[in-house]
Short mmCIF file of C-alpha atoms in Angstrom, two decimals:
data_model
loop_
_atom_site.label_atom_id
_atom_site.label_comp_id
_atom_site.label_asym_id
_atom_site.label_seq_id
_atom_site.Cartn_x
_atom_site.Cartn_y
_atom_site.Cartn_z
CA MET Q 1 212.56 73.56 30.29
CA ASN Q 2 210.28 70.58 29.83
CA ILE Q 3 208.41 69.27 32.84
CA SER Q 4 206.35 66.12 33.02
CA LEU Q 5 203.32 66.33 35.27
CA SER Q 6 201.18 63.57 36.65
CA SER Q 7 197.63 63.39 35.36
CA GLU Q 8 196.37 64.44 38.80
CA ILE Q 9 198.44 67.63 38.73
CA GLU Q 10 197.41 68.35 35.15
CA LYS Q 11 193.74 67.98 36.12
CA PHE Q 12 194.23 70.29 39.07
CA ILE Q 13 195.89 72.93 36.91
CA GLU Q 14 193.13 72.66 34.32
CA SER Q 15 190.47 73.01 37.01
CA GLN Q 16 192.13 76.16 38.32
CA VAL Q 17 192.15 77.70 34.84
CA GLU Q 18 188.57 76.59 34.14
CA SER Q 19 187.40 78.11 37.42
CA GLY Q 20 188.64 81.49 36.24
CA LYS Q 21 191.08 81.90 39.12
CA TYR Q 22 194.01 81.92 36.70
CA PRO Q 23 194.17 82.89 33.04
CA SER Q 24 196.57 80.09 32.05
CA ALA Q 25 198.34 76.95 33.20
CA GLU Q 26 201.55 78.96 33.40
CA GLU Q 27 199.94 81.32 35.90
CA VAL Q 28 198.82 78.39 38.07
CA ILE Q 29 202.35 76.98 38.08
CA ALA Q 30 203.87 80.41 38.76
CA ALA Q 31 201.51 80.87 41.73
CA GLY Q 32 202.56 77.48 43.08
CA ILE Q 33 206.22 78.35 42.75
CA ARG Q 34 205.67 81.69 44.51
CA LEU Q 35 204.05 79.83 47.41
CA LEU Q 36 206.97 77.41 47.54
CA GLU Q 37 209.43 80.32 47.58
CA GLU Q 38 207.53 81.96 50.42
CA ARG Q 39 207.46 78.73 52.41
CA GLU Q 40 211.19 78.29 51.95
CA ARG Q 41 211.83 81.88 53.16
CA ILE Q 42 209.70 81.22 56.24
CA TYR Q 43 211.47 77.92 56.99
CA LYS Q 44 214.89 79.49 56.49
CA GLY Q 45 214.00 82.39 58.77
CA ARG Q 46 212.66 80.05 61.44
CA PHE Q 47 215.79 77.88 61.16
CA GLU Q 48 217.97 80.94 61.76
CA GLU Q 49 215.83 81.89 64.79
CA LEU Q 50 216.19 78.38 66.20
CA LYS Q 51 219.96 78.46 65.74
CA LYS Q 52 220.09 81.74 67.69
CA GLU Q 53 217.88 80.32 70.44
CA ILE Q 54 220.11 77.25 70.68
CA MET Q 55 223.19 79.45 71.02
CA VAL Q 56 221.50 81.40 73.83
CA GLY Q 57 220.88 78.09 75.60
CA VAL Q 58 224.42 76.84 75.02
CA GLU Q 59 225.87 80.09 76.35
CA ALA Q 60 223.60 79.96 79.40
CA SER Q 61 224.64 76.37 80.01
CA GLU Q 62 228.31 77.30 79.77
CA ARG Q 63 227.69 79.93 82.45
CA GLY Q 64 226.10 77.25 84.64
CA GLU Q 65 222.59 78.61 84.17
CA VAL Q 66 220.79 75.31 83.71
CA VAL Q 67 217.44 73.96 84.80
CA ASP Q 68 216.69 70.37 85.67
CA GLY Q 69 214.68 68.90 82.78
CA GLU Q 70 212.61 66.61 84.98
CA MET Q 71 211.59 69.57 87.12
CA VAL Q 72 210.54 71.56 84.06
CA PHE Q 73 208.42 68.72 82.71
CA SER Q 74 206.88 68.14 86.11
CA GLU Q 75 205.88 71.80 86.34
CA LEU Q 76 204.47 71.72 82.83
CA GLN Q 77 202.41 68.64 83.66
CA GLN Q 78 201.07 70.33 86.78
CA LYS Q 79 200.07 73.42 84.80
CA LEU Q 80 198.40 71.28 82.16
CA GLN Q 81 196.47 69.38 84.83
CA GLN Q 82 195.38 72.67 86.44
CA ARG Q 83 194.07 73.93 83.10
CA ARG Q 84 192.19 70.70 82.55
CA ASN Q 85 190.65 70.95 86.01
CA GLN Q 86 189.66 74.57 85.43
CA SER Q 87 188.05 73.82 82.07
CA GLY Q 88 186.19 70.80 83.39
CA LEU Q 89 187.96 68.25 81.18
#
């Protein structure tokens, strides 16, 4: 596989190798790919959690268990204002 890198990325990779953090450019790239893989796993896991939370809300709504949005935001604003008053902001 051939990959073309911008001069900025090449300089970054070289600086990482020169700093002694990595023994080669390949190791720098591999570390970057491992971080990308980890980020993707985290995002996928969070997406699955959000889908489950949405289904809980949909099911609650279908049972008639709903809360007025304006009331919720009003309560949140009141709590925020109370915290501001308590902290002296």
